[in-house]
Coordinates of N, CA, C and O in Angstrom, one line a residue:
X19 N -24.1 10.6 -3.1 CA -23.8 11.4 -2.0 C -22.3 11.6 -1.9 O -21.6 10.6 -1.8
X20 N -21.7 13.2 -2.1 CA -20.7 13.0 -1.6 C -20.2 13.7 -0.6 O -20.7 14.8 -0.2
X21 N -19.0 13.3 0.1 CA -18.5 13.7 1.2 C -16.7 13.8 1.0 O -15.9 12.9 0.6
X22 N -16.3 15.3 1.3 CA -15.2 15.4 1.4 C -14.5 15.2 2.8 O -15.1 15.5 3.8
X23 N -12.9 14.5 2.8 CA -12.5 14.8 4.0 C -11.3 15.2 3.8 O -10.4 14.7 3.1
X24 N -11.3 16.5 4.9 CA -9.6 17.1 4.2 C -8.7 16.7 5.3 O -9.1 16.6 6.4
X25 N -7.5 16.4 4.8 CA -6.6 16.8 5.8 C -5.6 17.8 5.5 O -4.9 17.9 4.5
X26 N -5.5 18.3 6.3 CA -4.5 19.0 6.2 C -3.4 19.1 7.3 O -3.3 18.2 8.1
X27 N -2.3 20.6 7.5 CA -1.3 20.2 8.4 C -1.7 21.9 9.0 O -2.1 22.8 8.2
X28 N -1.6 22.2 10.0 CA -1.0 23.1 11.3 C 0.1 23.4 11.2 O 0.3 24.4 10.6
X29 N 1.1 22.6 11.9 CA 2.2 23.1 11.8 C 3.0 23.1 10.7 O 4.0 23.8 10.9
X30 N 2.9 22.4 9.6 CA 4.3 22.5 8.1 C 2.9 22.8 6.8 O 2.0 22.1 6.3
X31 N 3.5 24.3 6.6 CA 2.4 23.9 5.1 C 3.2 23.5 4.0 O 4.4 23.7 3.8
X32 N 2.2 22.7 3.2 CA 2.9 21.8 2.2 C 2.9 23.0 1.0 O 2.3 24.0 1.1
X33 N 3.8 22.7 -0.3 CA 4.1 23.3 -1.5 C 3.7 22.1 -2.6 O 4.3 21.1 -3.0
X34 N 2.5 22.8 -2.9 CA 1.9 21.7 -4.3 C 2.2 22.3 -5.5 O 3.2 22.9 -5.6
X35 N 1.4 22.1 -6.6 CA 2.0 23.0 -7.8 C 0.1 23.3 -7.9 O -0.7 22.7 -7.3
X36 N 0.0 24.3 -8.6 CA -1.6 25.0 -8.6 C -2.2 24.3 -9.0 O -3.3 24.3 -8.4
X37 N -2.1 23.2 -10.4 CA -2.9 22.0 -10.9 C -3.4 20.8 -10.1 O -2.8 19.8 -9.8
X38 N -4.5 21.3 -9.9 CA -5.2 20.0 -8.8 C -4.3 18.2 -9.7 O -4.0 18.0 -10.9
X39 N -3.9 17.3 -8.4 CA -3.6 16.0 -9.1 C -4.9 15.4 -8.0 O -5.5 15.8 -7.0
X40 N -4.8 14.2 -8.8 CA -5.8 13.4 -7.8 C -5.0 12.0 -7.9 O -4.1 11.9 -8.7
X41 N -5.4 11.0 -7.2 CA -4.8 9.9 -7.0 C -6.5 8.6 -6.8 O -7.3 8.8 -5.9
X42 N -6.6 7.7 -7.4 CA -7.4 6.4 -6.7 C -6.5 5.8 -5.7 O -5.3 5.5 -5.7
X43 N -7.8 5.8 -4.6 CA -7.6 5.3 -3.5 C -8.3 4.1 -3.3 O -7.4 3.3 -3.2
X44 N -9.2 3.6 -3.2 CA -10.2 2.5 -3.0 C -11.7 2.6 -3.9 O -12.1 3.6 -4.5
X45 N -12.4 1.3 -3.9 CA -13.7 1.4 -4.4 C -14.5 -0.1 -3.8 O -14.5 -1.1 -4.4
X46 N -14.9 0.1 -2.9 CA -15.2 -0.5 -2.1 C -16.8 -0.4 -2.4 O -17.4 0.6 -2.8
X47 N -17.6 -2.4 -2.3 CA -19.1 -2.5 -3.1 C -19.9 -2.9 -1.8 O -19.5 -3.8 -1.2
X48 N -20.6 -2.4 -1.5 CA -21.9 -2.7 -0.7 C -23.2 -3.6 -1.2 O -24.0 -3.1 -2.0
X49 N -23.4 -4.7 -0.7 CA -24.9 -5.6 -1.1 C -25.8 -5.3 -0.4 O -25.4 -4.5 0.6
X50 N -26.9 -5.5 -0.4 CA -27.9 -5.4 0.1 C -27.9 -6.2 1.1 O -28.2 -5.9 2.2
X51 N -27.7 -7.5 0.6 CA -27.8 -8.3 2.0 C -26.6 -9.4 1.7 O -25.9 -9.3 0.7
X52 N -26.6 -10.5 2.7 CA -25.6 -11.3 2.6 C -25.7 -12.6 1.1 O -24.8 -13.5 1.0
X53 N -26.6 -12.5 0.1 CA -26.8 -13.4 -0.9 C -27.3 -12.4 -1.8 O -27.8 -13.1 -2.7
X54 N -27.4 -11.2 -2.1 CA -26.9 -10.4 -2.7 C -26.1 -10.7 -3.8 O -24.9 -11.0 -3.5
X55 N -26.3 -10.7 -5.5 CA -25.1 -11.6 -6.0 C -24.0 -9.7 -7.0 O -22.9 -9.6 -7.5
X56 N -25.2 -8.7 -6.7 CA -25.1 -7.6 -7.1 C -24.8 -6.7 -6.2 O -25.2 -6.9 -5.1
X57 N -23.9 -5.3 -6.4 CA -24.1 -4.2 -5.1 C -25.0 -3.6 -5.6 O -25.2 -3.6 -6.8
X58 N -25.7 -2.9 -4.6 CA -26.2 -2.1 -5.0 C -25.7 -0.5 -4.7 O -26.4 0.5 -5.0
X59 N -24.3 -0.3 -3.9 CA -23.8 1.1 -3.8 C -22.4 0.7 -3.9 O -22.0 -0.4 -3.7
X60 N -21.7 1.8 -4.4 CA -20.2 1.6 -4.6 C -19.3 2.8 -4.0 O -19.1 3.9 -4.5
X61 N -18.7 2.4 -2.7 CA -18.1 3.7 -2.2 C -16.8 3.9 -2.8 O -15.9 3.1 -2.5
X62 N -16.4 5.1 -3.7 CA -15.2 5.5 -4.7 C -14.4 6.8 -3.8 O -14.8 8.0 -3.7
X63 N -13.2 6.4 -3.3 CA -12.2 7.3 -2.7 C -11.2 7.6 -3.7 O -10.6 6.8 -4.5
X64 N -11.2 9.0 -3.5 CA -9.7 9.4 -4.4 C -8.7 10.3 -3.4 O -9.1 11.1 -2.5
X65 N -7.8 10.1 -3.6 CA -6.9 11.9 -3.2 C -6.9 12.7 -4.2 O -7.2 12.7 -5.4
X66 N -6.5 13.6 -3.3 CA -6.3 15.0 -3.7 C -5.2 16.3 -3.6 O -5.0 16.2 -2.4
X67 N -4.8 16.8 -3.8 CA -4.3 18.3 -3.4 C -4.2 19.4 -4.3 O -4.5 19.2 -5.4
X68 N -3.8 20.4 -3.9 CA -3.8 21.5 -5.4 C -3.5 22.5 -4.5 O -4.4 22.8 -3.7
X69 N -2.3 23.2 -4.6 CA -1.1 24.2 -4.1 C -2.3 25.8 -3.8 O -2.4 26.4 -2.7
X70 N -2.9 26.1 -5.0 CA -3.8 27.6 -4.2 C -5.1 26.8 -4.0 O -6.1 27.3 -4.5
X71 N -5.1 25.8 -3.4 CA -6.7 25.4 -3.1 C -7.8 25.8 -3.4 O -8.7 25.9 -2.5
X72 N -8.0 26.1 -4.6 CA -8.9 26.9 -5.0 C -10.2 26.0 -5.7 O -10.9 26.5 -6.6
X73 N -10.3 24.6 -5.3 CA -11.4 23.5 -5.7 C -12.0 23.8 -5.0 O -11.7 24.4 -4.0
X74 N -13.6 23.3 -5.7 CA -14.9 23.7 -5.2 C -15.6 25.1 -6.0 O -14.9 25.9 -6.7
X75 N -16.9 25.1 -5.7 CA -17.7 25.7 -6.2 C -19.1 25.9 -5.3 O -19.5 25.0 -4.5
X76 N -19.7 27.3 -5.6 CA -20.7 27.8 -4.2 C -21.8 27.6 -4.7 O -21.7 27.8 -5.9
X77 N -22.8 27.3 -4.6 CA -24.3 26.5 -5.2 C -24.5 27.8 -6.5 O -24.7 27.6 -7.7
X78 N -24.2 29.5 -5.6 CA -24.3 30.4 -6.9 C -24.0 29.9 -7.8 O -24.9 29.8 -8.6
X79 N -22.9 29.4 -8.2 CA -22.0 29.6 -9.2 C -22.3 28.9 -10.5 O -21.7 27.9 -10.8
X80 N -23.5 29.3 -11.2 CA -24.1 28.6 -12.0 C -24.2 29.2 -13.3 O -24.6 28.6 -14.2
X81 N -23.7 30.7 -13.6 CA -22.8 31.8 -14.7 C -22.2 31.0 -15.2 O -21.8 30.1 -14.5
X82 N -21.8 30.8 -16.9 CA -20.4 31.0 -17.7 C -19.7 30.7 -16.9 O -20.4 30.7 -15.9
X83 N -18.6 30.3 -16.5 CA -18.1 28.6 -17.1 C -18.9 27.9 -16.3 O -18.3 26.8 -16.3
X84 N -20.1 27.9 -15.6 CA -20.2 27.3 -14.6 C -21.4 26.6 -14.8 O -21.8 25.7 -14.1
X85 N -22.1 27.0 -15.9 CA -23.4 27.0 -16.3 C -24.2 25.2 -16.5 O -23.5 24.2 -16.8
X86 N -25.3 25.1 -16.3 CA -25.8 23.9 -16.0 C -25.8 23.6 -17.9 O -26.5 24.1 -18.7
X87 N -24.9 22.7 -18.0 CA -25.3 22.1 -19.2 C -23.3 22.2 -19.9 O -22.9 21.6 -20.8
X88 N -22.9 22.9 -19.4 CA -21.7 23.5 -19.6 C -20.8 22.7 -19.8 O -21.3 21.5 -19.7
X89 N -19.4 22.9 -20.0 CA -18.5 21.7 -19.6 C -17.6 22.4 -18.3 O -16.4 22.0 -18.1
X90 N -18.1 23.2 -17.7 CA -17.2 22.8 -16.3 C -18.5 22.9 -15.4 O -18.1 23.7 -14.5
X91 N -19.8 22.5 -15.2 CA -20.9 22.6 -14.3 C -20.4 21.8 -13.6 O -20.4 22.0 -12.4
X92 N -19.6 20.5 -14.2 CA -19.3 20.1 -12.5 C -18.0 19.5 -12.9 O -17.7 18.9 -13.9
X93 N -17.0 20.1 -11.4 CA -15.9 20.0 -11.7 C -15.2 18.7 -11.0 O -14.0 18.4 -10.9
X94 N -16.1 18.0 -10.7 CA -15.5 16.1 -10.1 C -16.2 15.9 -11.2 O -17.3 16.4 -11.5
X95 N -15.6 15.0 -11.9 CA -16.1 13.8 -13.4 C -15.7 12.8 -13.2 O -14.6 12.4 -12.8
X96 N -16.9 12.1 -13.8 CA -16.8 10.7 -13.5 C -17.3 10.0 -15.2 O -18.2 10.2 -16.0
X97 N -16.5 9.4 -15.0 CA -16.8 8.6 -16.3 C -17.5 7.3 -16.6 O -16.4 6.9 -16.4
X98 N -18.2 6.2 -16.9 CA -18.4 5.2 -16.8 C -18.3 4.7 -17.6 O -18.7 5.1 -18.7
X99 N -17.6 3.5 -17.3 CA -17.1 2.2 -18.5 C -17.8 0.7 -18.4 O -17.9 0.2 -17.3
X100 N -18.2 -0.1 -19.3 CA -18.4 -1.5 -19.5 C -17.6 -1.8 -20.1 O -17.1 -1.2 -21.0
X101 N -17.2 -3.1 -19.5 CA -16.2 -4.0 -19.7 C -17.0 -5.1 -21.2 O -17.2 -6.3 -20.8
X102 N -17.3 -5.0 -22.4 CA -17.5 -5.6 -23.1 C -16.6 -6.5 -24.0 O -15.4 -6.4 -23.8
X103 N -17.1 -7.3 -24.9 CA -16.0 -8.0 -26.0 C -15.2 -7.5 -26.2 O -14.2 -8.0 -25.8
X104 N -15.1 -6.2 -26.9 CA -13.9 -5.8 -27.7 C -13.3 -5.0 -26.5 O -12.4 -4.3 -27.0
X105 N -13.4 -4.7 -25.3 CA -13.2 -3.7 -24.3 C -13.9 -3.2 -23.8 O -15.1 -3.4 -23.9
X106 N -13.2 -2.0 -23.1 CA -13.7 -1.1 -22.6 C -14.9 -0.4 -23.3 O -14.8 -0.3 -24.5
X107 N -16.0 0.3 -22.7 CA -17.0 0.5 -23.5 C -17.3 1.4 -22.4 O -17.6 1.0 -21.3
X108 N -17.3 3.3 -22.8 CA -18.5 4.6 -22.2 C -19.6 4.5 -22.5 O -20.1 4.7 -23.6
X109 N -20.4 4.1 -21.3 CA -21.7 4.7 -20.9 C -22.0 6.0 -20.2 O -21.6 6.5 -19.2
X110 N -23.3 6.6 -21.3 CA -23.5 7.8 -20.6 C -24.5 7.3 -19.9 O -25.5 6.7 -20.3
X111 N -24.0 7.7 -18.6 CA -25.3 7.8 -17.5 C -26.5 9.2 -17.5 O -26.3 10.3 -17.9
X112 N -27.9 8.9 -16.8 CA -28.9 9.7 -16.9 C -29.2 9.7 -15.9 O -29.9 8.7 -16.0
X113 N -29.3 10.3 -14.4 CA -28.1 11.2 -14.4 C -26.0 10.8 -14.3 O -25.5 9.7 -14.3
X114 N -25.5 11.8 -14.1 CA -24.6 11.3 -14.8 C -23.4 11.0 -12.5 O -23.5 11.6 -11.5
X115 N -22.7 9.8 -12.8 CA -21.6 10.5 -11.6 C -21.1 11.3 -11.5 O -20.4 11.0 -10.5
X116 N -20.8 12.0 -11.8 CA -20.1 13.2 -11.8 C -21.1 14.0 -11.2 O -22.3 13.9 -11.4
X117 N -20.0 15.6 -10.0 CA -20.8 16.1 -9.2 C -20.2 17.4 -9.4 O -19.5 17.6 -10.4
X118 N -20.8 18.4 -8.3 CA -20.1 20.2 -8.2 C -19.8 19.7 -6.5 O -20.5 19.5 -5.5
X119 N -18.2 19.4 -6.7 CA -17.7 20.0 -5.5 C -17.8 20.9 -4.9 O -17.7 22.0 -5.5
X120 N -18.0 20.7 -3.6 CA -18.1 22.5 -2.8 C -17.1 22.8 -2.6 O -16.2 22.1 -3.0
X121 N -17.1 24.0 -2.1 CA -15.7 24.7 -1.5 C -15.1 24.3 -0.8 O -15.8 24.4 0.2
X122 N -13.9 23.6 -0.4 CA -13.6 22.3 0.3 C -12.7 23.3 1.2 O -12.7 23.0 2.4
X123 N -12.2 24.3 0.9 CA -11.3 25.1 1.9 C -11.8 26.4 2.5 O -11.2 27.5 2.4
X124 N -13.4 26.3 3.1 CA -13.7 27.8 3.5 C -12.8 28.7 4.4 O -12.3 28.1 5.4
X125 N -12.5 30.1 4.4 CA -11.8 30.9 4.7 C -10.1 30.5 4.7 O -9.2 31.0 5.3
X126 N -10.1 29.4 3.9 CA -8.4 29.4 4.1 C -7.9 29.3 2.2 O -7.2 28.5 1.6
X127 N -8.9 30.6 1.5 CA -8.7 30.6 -0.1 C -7.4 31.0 -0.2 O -7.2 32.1 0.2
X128 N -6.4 30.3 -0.7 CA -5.0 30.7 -1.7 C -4.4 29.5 -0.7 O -3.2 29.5 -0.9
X129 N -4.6 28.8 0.1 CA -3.6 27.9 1.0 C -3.6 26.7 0.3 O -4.6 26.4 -0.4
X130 N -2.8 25.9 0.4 CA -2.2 24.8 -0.1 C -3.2 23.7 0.6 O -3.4 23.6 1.8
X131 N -4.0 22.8 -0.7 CA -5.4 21.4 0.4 C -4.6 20.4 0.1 O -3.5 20.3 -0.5
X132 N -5.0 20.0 0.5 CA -4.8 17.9 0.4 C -5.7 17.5 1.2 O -6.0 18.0 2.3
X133 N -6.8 15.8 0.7 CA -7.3 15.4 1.1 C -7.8 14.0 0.5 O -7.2 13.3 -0.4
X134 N -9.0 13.6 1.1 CA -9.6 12.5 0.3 C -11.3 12.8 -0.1 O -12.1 13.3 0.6
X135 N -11.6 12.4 -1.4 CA -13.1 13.0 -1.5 C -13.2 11.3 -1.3 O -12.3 10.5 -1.6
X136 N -14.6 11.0 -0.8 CA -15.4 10.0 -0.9 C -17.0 10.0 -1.7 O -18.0 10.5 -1.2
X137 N -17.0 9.6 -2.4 CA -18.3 9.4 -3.4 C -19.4 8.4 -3.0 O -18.7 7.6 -2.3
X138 N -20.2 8.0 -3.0 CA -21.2 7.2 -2.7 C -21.9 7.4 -3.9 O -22.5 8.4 -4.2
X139 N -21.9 5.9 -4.9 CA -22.5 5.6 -6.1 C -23.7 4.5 -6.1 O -23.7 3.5 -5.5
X140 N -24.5 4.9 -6.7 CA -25.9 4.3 -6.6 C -25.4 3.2 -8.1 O -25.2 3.6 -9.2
X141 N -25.2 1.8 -7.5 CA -25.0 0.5 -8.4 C -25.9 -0.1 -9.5 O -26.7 -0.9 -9.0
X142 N -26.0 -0.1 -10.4 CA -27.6 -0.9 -11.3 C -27.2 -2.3 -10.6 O -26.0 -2.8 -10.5
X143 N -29.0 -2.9 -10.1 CA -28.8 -3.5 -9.6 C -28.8 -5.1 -10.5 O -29.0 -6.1 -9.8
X144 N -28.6 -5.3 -11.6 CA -29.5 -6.2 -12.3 C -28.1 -5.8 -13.9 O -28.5 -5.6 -15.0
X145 N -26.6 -5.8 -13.5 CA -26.0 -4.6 -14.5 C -26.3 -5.8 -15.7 O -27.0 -6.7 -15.5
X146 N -25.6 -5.5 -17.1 CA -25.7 -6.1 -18.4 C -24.3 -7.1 -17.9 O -24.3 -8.3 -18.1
X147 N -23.1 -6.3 -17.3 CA -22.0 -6.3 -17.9 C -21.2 -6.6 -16.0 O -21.3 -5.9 -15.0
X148 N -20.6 -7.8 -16.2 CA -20.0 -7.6 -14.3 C -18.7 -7.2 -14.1 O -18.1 -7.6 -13.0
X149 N -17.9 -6.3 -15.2 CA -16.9 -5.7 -14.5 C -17.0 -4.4 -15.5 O -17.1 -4.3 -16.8
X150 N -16.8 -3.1 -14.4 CA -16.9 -1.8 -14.7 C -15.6 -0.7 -14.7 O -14.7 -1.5 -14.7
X151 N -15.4 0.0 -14.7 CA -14.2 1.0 -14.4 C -14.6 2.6 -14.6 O -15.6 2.9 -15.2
X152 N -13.8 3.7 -14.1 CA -14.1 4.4 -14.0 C -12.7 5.9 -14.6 O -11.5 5.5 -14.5
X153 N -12.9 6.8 -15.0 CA -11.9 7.5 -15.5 C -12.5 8.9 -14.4 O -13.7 9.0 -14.1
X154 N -12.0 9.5 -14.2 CA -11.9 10.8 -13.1 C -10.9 12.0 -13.1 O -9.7 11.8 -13.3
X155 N -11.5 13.1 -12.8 CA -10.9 14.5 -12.6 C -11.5 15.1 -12.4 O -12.7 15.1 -12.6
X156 N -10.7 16.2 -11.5 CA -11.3 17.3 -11.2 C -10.8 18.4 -11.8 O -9.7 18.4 -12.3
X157 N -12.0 19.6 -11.9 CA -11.8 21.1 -12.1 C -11.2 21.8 -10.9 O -11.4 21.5 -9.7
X158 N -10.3 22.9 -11.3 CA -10.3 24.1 -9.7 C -10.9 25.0 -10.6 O -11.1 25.0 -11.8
X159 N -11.3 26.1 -9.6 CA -12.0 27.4 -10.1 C -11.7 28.2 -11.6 O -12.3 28.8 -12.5
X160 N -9.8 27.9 -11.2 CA -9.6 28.7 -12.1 C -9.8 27.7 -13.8 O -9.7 28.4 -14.8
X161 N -10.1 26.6 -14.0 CA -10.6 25.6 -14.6 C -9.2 24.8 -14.8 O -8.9 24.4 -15.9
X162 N -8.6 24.7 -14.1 CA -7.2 23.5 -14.4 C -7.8 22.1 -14.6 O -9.0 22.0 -14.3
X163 N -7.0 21.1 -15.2 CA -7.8 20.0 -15.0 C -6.6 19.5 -14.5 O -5.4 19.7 -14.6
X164 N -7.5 18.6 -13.7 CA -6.2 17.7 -12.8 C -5.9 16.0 -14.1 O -6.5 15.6 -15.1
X165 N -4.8 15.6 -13.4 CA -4.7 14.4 -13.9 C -5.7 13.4 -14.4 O -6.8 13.7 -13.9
X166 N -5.7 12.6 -15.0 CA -6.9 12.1 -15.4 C -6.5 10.4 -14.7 O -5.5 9.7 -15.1
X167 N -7.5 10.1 -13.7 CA -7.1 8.4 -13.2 C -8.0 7.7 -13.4 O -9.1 7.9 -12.9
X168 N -7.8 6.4 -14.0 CA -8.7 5.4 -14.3 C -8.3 4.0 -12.9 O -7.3 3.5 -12.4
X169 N -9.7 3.8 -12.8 CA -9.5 2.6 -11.7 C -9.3 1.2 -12.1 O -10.1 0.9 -12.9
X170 N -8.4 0.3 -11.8 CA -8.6 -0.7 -12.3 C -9.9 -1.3 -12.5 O -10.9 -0.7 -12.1
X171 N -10.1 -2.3 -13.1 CA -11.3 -3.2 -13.4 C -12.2 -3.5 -12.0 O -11.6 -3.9 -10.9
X172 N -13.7 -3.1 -12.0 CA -13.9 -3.4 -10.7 C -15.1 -4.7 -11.4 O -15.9 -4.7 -12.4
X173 N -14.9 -5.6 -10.6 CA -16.1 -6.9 -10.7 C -17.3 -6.9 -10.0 O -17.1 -7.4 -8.8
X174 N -18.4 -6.6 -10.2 CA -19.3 -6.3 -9.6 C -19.8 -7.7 -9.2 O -20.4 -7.7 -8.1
X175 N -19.8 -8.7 -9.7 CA -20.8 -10.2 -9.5 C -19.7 -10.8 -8.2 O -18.5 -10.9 -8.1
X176 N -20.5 -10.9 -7.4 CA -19.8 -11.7 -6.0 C -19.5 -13.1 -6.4 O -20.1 -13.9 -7.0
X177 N -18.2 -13.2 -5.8 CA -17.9 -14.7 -6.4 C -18.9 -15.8 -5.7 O -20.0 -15.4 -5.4
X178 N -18.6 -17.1 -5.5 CA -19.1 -17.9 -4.7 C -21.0 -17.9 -4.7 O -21.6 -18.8 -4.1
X179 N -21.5 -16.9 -5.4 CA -23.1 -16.9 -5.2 C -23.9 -17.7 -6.5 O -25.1 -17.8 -6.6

């Protein structure tokens, strides 16, 4: 599930540069219950901004570049990593985290966003591997890619259980 929240300003508009950046903000694990040694959901916050706010996409928009199978069908990516022996290790997920942001700025197209997206990730409950990480970016319409941020190491096994 995701959920954007923007903020923005009223009285001073900000001056970004047109290339969406994004920033990690938190990644916060939810258990099921209190002896839970696994999460089973993982809430992933990033920032955001991008100078003609032009992020997001309208359910139409499923045309060339946009197309289901494409490489810009969805323009939040999410990457997933195991933490194995030799390192870092991509897993492709079925389905995958990565989403189609909506249109995060209705009727205010060419104005300057900033905000926070919040993601809600469904956890394997039972994983192989107990610390994961994540690599992320977004698309804007016009296909910029924003920065690319990886999260530190996250440890999925609760200590003390």
């Amino acid at each position: 599930m995701l959920t954007a929240v923007l903020l923005s300003s009223c009285i001073k508009e900000e001056n970004y540069p047109d290339i969406p950046e994004i920033g990690f903000k938190s990644m916060q694990l939810m258990y099921a219950n209190d002896s839970a040694v696994y999460p089973t959901r993982g809430i992933l916050s990033i920032t955001f901004q991008d100078g003609n706010g032009d992020i997001g996409l309208r359910p139409k928009d499923t045309l060339p570049p946009y197309n289901k199978g494409g490489d810009y069908y969805y323009n939040y990516v999410i990457r997933y990593f195991e933490k194995r022996d030799t390192g870092y290790t991509e897993v492709i997920l079925d389905p995958p985290y990565s989403a189609r942001l909506p249109i995060l700025n209705q009727g205010y197209e060419g104005k300057p966003i900033k905000g926070i997206i919040v993601d809600t990730l469904a956890m394997d409950p039972s994983p192989d591997y107990d610390t994961i990480r994540f690599e992320l970016f977004i698309y804007d319409r016009a296909l910029n890619k924003s920065n690319v941020v990886t999260t530190p190491g996250i440890v999925l096994r609760r200590s003390g259980l």
